[in-house]
mmCIF file of N, CA and C in Angstrom:
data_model
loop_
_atom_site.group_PDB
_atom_site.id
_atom_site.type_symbol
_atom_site.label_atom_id
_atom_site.label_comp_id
_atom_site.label_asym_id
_atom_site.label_seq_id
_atom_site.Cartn_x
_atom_site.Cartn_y
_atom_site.Cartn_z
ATOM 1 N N UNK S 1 -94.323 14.705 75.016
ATOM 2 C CA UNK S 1 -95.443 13.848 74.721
ATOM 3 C C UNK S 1 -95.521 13.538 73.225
ATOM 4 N N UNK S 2 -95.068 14.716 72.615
ATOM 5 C CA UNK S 2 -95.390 14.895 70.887
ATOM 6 C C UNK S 2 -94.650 13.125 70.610
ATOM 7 N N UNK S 3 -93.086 13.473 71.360
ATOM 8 C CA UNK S 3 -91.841 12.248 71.201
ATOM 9 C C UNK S 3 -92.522 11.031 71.177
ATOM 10 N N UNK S 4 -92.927 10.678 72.495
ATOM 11 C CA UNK S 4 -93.266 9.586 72.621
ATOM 12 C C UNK S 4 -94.617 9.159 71.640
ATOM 13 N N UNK S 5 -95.722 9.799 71.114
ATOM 14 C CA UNK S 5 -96.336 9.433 70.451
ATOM 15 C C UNK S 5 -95.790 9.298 69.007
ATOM 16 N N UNK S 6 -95.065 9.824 68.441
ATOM 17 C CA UNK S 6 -94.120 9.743 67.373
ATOM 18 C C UNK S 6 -93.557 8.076 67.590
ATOM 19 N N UNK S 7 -93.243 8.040 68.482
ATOM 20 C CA UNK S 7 -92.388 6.687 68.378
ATOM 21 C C UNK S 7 -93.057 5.447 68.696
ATOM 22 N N UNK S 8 -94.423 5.837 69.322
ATOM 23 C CA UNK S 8 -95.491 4.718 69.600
ATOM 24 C C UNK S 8 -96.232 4.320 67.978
ATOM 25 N N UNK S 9 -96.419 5.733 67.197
ATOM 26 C CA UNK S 9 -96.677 5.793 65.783
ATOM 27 C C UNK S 9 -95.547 4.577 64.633
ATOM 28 N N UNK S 10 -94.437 5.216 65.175
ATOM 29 C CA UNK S 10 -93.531 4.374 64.196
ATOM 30 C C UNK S 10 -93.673 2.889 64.530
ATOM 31 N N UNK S 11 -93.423 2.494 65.713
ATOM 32 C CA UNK S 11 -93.501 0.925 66.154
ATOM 33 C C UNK S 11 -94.593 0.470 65.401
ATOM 34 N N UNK S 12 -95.639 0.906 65.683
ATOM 35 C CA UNK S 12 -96.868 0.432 65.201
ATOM 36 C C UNK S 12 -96.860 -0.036 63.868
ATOM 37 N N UNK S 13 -96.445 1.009 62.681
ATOM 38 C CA UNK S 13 -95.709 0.857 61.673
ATOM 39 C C UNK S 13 -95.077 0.117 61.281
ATOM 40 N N UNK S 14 -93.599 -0.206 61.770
ATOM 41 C CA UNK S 14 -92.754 -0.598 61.369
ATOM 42 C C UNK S 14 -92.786 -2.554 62.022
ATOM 43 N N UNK S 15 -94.068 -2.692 63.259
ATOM 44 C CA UNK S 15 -94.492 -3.818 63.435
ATOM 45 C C UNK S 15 -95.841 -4.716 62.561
ATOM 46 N N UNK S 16 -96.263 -3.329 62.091
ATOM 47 C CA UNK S 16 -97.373 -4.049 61.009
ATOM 48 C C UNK S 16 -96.817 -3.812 59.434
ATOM 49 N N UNK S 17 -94.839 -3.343 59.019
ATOM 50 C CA UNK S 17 -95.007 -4.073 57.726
ATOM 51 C C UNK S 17 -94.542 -5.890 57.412
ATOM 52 N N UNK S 18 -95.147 -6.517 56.857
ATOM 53 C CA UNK S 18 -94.719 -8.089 56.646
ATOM 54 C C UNK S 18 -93.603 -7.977 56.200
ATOM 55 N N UNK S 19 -93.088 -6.691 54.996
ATOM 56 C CA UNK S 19 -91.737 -7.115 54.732
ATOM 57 C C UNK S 19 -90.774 -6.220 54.945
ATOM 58 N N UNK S 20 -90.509 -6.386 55.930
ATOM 59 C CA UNK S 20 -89.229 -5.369 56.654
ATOM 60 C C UNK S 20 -88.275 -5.633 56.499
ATOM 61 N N UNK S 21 -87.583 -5.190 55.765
ATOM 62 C CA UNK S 21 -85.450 -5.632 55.773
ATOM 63 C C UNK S 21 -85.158 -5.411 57.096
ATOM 64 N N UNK S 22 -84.222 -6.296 56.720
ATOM 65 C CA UNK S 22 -83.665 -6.435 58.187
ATOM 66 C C UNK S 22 -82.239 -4.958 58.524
ATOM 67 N N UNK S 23 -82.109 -4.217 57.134
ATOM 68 C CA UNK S 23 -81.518 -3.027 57.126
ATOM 69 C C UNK S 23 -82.308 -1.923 58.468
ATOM 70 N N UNK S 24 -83.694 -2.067 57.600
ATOM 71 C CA UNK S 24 -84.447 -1.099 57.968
ATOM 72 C C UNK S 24 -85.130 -1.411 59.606
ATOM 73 N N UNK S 25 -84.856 -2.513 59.967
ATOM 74 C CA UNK S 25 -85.025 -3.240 61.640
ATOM 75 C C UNK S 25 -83.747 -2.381 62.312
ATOM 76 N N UNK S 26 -82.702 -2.661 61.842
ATOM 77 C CA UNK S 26 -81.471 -2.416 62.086
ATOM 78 C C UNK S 26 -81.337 -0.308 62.746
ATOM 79 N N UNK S 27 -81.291 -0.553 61.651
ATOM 80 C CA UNK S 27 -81.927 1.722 61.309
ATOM 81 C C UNK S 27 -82.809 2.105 62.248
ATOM 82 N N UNK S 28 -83.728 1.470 62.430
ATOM 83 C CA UNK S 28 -84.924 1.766 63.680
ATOM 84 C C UNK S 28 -84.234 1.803 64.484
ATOM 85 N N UNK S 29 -83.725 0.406 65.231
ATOM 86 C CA UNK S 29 -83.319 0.254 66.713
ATOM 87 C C UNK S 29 -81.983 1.678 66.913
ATOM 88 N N UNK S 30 -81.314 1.629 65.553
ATOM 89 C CA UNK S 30 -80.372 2.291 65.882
ATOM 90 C C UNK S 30 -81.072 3.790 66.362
ATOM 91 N N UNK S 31 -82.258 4.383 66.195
ATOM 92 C CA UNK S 31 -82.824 5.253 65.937
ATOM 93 C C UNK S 31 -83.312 5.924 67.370
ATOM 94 N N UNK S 32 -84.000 4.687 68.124
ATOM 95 C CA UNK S 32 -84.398 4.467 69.326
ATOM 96 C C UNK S 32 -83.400 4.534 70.258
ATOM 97 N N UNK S 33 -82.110 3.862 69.714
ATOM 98 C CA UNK S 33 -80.752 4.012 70.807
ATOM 99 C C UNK S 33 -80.505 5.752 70.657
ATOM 100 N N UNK S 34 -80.533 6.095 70.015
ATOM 101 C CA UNK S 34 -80.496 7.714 69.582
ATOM 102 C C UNK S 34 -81.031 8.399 70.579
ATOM 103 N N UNK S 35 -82.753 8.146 70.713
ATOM 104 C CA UNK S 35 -83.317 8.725 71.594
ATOM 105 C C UNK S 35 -83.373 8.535 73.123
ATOM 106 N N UNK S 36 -82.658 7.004 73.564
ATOM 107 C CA UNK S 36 -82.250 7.350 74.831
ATOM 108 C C UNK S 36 -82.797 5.725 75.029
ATOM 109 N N UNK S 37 -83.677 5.131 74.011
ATOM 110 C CA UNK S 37 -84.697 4.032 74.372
ATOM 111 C C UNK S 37 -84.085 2.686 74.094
ATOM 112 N N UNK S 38 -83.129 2.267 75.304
ATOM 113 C CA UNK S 38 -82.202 1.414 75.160
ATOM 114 C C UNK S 38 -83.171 0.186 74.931
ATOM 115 N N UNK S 39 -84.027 0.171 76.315
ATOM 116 C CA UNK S 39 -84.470 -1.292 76.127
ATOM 117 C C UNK S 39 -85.011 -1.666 75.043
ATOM 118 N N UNK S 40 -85.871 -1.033 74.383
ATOM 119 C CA UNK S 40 -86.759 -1.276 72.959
ATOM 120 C C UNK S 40 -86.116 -1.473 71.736
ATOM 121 N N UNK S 41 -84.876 -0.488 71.511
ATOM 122 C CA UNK S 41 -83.820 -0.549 70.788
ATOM 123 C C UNK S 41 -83.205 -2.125 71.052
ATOM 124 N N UNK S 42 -82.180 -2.675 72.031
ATOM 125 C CA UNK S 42 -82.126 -3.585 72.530
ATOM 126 C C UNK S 42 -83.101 -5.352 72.099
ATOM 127 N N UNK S 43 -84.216 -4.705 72.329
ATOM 128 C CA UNK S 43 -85.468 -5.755 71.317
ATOM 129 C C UNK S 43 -85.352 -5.823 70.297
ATOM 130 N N UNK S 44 -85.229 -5.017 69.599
ATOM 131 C CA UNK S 44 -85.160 -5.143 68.062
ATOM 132 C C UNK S 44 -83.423 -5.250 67.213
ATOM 133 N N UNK S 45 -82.969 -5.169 67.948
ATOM 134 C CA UNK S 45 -81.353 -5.782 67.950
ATOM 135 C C UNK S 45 -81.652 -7.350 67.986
ATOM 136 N N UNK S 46 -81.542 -7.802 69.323
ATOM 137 C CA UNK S 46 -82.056 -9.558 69.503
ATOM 138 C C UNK S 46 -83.328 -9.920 68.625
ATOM 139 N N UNK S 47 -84.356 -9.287 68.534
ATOM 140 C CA UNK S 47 -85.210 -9.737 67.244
ATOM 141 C C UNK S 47 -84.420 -10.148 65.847
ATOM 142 N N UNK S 48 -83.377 -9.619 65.480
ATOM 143 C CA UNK S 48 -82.874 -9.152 64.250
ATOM 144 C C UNK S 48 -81.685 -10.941 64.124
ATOM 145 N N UNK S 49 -80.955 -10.535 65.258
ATOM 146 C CA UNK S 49 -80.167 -11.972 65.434
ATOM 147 C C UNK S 49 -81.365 -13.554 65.761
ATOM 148 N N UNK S 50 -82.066 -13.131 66.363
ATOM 149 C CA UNK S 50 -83.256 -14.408 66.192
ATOM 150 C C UNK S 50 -84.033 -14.763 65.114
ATOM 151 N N UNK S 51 -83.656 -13.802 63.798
ATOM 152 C CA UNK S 51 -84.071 -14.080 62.106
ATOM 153 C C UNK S 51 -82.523 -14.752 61.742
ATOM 154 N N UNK S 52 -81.835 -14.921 62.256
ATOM 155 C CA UNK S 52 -80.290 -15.379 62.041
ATOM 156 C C UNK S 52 -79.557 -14.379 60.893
ATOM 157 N N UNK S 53 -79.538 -13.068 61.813
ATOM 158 C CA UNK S 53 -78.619 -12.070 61.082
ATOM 159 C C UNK S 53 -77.776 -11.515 62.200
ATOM 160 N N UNK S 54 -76.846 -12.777 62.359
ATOM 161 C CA UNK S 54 -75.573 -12.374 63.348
ATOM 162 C C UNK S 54 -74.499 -11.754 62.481
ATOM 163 N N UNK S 55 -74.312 -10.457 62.944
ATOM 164 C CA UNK S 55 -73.275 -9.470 62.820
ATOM 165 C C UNK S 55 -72.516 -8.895 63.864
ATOM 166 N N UNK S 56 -71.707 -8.795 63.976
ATOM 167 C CA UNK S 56 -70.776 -8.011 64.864
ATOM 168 C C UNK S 56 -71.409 -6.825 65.278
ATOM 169 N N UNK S 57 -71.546 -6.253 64.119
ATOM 170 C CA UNK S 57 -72.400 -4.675 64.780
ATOM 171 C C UNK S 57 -73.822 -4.728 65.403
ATOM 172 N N UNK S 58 -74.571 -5.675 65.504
ATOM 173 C CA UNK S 58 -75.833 -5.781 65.788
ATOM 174 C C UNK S 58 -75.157 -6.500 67.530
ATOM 175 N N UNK S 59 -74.167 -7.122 67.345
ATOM 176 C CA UNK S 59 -73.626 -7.686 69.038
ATOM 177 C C UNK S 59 -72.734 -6.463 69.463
ATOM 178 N N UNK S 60 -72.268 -5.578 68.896
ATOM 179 C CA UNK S 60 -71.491 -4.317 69.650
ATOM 180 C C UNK S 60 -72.734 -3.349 69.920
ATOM 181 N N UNK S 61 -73.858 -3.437 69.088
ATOM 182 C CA UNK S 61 -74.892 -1.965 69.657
ATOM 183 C C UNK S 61 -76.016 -3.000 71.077
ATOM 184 N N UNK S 62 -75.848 -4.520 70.543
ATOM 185 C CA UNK S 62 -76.227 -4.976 71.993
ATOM 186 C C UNK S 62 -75.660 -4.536 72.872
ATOM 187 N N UNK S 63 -74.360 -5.032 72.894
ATOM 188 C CA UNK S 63 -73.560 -4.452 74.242
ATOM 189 C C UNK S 63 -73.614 -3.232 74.710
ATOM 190 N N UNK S 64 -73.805 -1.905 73.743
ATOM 191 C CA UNK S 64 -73.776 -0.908 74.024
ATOM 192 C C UNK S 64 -74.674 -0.488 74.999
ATOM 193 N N UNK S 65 -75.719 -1.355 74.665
ATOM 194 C CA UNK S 65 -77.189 -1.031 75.141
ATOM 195 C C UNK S 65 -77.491 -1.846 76.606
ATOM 196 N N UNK S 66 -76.664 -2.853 76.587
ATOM 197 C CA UNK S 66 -76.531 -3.452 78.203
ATOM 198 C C UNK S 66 -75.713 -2.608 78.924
ATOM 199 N N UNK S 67 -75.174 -2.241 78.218
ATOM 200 C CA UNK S 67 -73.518 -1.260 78.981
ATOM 201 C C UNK S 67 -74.689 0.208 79.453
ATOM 202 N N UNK S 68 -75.139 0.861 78.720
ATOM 203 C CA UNK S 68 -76.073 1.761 79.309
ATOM 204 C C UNK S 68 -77.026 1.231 80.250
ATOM 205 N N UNK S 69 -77.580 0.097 80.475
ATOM 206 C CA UNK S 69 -78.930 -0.137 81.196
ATOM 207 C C UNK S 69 -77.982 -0.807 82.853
ATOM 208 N N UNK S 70 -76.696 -0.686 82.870
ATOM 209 C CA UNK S 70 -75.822 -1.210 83.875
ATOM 210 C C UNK S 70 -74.962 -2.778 83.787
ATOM 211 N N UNK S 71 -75.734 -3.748 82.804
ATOM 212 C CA UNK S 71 -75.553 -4.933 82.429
ATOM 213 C C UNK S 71 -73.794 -4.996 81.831
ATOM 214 N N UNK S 72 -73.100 -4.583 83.266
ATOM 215 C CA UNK S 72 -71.754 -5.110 82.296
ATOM 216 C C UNK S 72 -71.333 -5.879 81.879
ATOM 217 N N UNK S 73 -71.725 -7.468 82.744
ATOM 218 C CA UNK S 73 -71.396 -8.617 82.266
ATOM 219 C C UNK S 73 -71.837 -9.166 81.271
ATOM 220 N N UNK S 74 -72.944 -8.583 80.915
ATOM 221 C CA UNK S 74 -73.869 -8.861 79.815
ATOM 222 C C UNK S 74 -72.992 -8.494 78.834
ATOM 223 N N UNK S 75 -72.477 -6.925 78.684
ATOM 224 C CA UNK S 75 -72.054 -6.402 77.648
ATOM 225 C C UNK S 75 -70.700 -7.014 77.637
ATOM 226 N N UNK S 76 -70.264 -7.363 78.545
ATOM 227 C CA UNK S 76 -68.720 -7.934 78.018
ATOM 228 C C UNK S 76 -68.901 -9.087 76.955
ATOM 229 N N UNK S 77 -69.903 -9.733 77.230
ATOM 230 C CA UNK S 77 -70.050 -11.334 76.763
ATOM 231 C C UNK S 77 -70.334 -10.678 75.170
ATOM 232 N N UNK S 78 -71.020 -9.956 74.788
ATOM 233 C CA UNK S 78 -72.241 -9.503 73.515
ATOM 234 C C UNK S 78 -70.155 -8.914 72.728
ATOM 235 N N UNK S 79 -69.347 -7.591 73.430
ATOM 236 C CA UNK S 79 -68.531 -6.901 72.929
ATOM 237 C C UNK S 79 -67.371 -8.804 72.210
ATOM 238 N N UNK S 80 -67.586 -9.695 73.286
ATOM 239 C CA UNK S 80 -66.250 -10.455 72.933
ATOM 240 C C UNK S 80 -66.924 -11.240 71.466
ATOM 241 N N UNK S 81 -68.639 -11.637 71.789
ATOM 242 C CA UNK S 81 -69.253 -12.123 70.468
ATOM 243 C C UNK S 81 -68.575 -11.328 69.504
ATOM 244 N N UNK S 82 -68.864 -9.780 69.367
ATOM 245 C CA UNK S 82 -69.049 -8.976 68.433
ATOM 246 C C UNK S 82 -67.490 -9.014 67.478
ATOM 247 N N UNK S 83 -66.288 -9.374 68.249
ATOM 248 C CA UNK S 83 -64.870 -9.523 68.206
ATOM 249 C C UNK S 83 -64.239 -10.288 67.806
ATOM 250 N N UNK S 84 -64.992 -11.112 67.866
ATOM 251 C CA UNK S 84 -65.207 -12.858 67.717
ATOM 252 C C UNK S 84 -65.180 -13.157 65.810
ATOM 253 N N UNK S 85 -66.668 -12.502 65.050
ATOM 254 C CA UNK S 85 -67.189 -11.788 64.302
ATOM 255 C C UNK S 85 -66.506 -11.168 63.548
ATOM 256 N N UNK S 86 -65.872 -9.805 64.234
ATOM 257 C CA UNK S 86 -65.098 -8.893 63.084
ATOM 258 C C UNK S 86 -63.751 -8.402 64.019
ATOM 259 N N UNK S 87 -62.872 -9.324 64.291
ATOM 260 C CA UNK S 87 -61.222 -8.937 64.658
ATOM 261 C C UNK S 87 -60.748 -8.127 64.637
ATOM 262 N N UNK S 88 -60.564 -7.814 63.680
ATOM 263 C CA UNK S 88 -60.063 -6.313 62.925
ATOM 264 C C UNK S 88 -60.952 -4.630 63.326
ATOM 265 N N UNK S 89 -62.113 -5.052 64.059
ATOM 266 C CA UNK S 89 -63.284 -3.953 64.041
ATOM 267 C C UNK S 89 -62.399 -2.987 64.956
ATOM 268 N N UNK S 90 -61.906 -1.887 65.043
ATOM 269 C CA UNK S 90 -61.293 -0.517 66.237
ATOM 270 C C UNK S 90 -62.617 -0.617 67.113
ATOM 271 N N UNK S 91 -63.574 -0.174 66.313
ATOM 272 C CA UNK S 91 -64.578 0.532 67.125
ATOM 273 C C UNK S 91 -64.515 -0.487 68.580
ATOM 274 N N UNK S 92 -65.075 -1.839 68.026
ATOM 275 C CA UNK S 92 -65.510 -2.894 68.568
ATOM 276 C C UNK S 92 -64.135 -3.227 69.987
ATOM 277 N N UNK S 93 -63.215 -3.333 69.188
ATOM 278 C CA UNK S 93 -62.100 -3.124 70.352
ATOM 279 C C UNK S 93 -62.100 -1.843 71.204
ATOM 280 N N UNK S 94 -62.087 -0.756 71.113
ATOM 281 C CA UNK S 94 -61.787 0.081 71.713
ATOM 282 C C UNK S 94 -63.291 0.799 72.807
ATOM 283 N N UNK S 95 -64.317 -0.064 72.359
ATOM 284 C CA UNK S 95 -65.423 -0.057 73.186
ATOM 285 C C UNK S 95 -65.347 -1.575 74.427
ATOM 286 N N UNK S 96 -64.332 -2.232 73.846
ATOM 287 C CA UNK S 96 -64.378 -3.711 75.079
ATOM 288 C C UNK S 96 -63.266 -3.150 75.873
ATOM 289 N N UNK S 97 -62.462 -2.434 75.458
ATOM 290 C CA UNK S 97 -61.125 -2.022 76.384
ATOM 291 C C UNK S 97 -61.627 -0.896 77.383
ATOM 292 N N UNK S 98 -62.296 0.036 76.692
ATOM 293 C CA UNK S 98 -63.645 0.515 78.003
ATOM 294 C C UNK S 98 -64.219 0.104 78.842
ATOM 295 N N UNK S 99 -64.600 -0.898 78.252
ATOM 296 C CA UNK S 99 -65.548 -1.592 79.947
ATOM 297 C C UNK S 99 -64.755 -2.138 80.396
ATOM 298 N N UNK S 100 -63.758 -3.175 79.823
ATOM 299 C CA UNK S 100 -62.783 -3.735 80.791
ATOM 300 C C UNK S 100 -62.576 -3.097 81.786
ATOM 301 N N UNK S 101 -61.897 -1.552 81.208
ATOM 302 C CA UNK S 101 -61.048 -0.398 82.126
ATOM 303 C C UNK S 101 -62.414 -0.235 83.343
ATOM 304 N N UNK S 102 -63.700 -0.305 83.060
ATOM 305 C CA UNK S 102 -64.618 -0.019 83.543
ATOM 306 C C UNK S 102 -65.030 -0.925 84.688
ATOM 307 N N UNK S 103 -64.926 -1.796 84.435
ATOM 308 C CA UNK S 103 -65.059 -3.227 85.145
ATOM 309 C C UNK S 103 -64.092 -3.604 86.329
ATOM 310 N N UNK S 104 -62.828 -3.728 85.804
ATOM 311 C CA UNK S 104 -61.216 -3.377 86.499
ATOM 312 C C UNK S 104 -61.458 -2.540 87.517
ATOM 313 N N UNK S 105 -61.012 -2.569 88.656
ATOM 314 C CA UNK S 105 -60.735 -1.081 89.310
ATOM 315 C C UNK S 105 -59.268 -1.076 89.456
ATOM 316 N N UNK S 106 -58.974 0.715 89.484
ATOM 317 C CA UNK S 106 -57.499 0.547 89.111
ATOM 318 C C UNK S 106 -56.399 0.097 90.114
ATOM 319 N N UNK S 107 -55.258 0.239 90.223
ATOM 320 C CA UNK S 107 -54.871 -0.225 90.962
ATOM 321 C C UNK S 107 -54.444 0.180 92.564
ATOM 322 N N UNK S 108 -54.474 1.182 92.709
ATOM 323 C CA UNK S 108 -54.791 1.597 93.532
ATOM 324 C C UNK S 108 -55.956 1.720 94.538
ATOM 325 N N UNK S 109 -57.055 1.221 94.022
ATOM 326 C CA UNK S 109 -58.506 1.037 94.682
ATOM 327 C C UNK S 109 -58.633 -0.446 94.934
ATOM 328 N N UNK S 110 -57.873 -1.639 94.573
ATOM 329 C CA UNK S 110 -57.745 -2.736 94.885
ATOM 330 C C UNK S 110 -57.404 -3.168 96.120
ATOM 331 N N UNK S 111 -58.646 -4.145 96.743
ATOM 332 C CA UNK S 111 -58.365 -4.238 98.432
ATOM 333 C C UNK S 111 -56.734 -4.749 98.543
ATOM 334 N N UNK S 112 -56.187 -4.449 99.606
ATOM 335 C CA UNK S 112 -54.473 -4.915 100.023
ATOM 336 C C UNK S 112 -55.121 -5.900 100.574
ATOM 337 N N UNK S 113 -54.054 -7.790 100.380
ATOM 338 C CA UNK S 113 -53.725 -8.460 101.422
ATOM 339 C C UNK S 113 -53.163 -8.267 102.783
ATOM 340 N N UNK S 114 -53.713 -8.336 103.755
ATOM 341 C CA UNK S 114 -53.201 -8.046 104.730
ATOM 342 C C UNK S 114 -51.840 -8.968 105.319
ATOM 343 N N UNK S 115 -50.967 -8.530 105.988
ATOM 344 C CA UNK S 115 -50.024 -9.111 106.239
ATOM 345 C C UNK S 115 -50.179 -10.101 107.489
ATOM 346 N N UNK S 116 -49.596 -11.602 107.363
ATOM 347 C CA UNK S 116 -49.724 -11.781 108.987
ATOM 348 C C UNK S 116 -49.159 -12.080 109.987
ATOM 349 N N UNK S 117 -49.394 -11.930 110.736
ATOM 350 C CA UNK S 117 -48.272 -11.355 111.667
ATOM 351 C C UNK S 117 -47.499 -12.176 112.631
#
């Protein structure tokens, strides 16, 4: 209970200062993804890109955060933005080659054409 009022405290906060960096937007959500609180985290990610601060990392912790709430297609679309962005990123690659693998089923679990006869 202590948690959740702690974090009902901070919102409150961190929604009534006028001048919030968009660092310190950033730091929050990441903060909230910490504690488990995808969707809210998630809000303040897309809040952050709707001030037009598109970054790669703000579209890879989206995805992350669709990828936890079940939204794979979601997160594929947010991981290829994020890639799109920063090419070179490992992290960013090696979190889209996950869900792919995730997405994929392998090959062996793939329905057979049947033969006919």
């Amino acid at each position: 209970m202590k948690t959740v009022i702690t974090i009902i405290s901070a919102l409150i906060l961190f929604s009534s200062c006028s001048k919030q960096t968009v660092r310190s937007e950033f730091d929050f959500a990441n903060k909230l993804a910490q504690r488990g609180l995808w969707k809210e985290a998630n809000y303040r990610w897309e809040k952050s890109l709707s001030k037009g601060n598109d970054s790669a990392s703000i579209h890879n912790n989206i995805a992350i955060s669709m990828e936890q709430r079940g939204d794979l297609k979601g997160a594929l679309k947010e991981y290829k933005k994020a890639l799109k962005i920063a090419p070179g990123n490992r992290y960013i690659k090696e979190n889209l080659k996950r869900l792919e693998i995730r997405i994929k089923p392998p090959e062996d679990k793939k329905p057979r054409k049947e033969k006919k006869k």
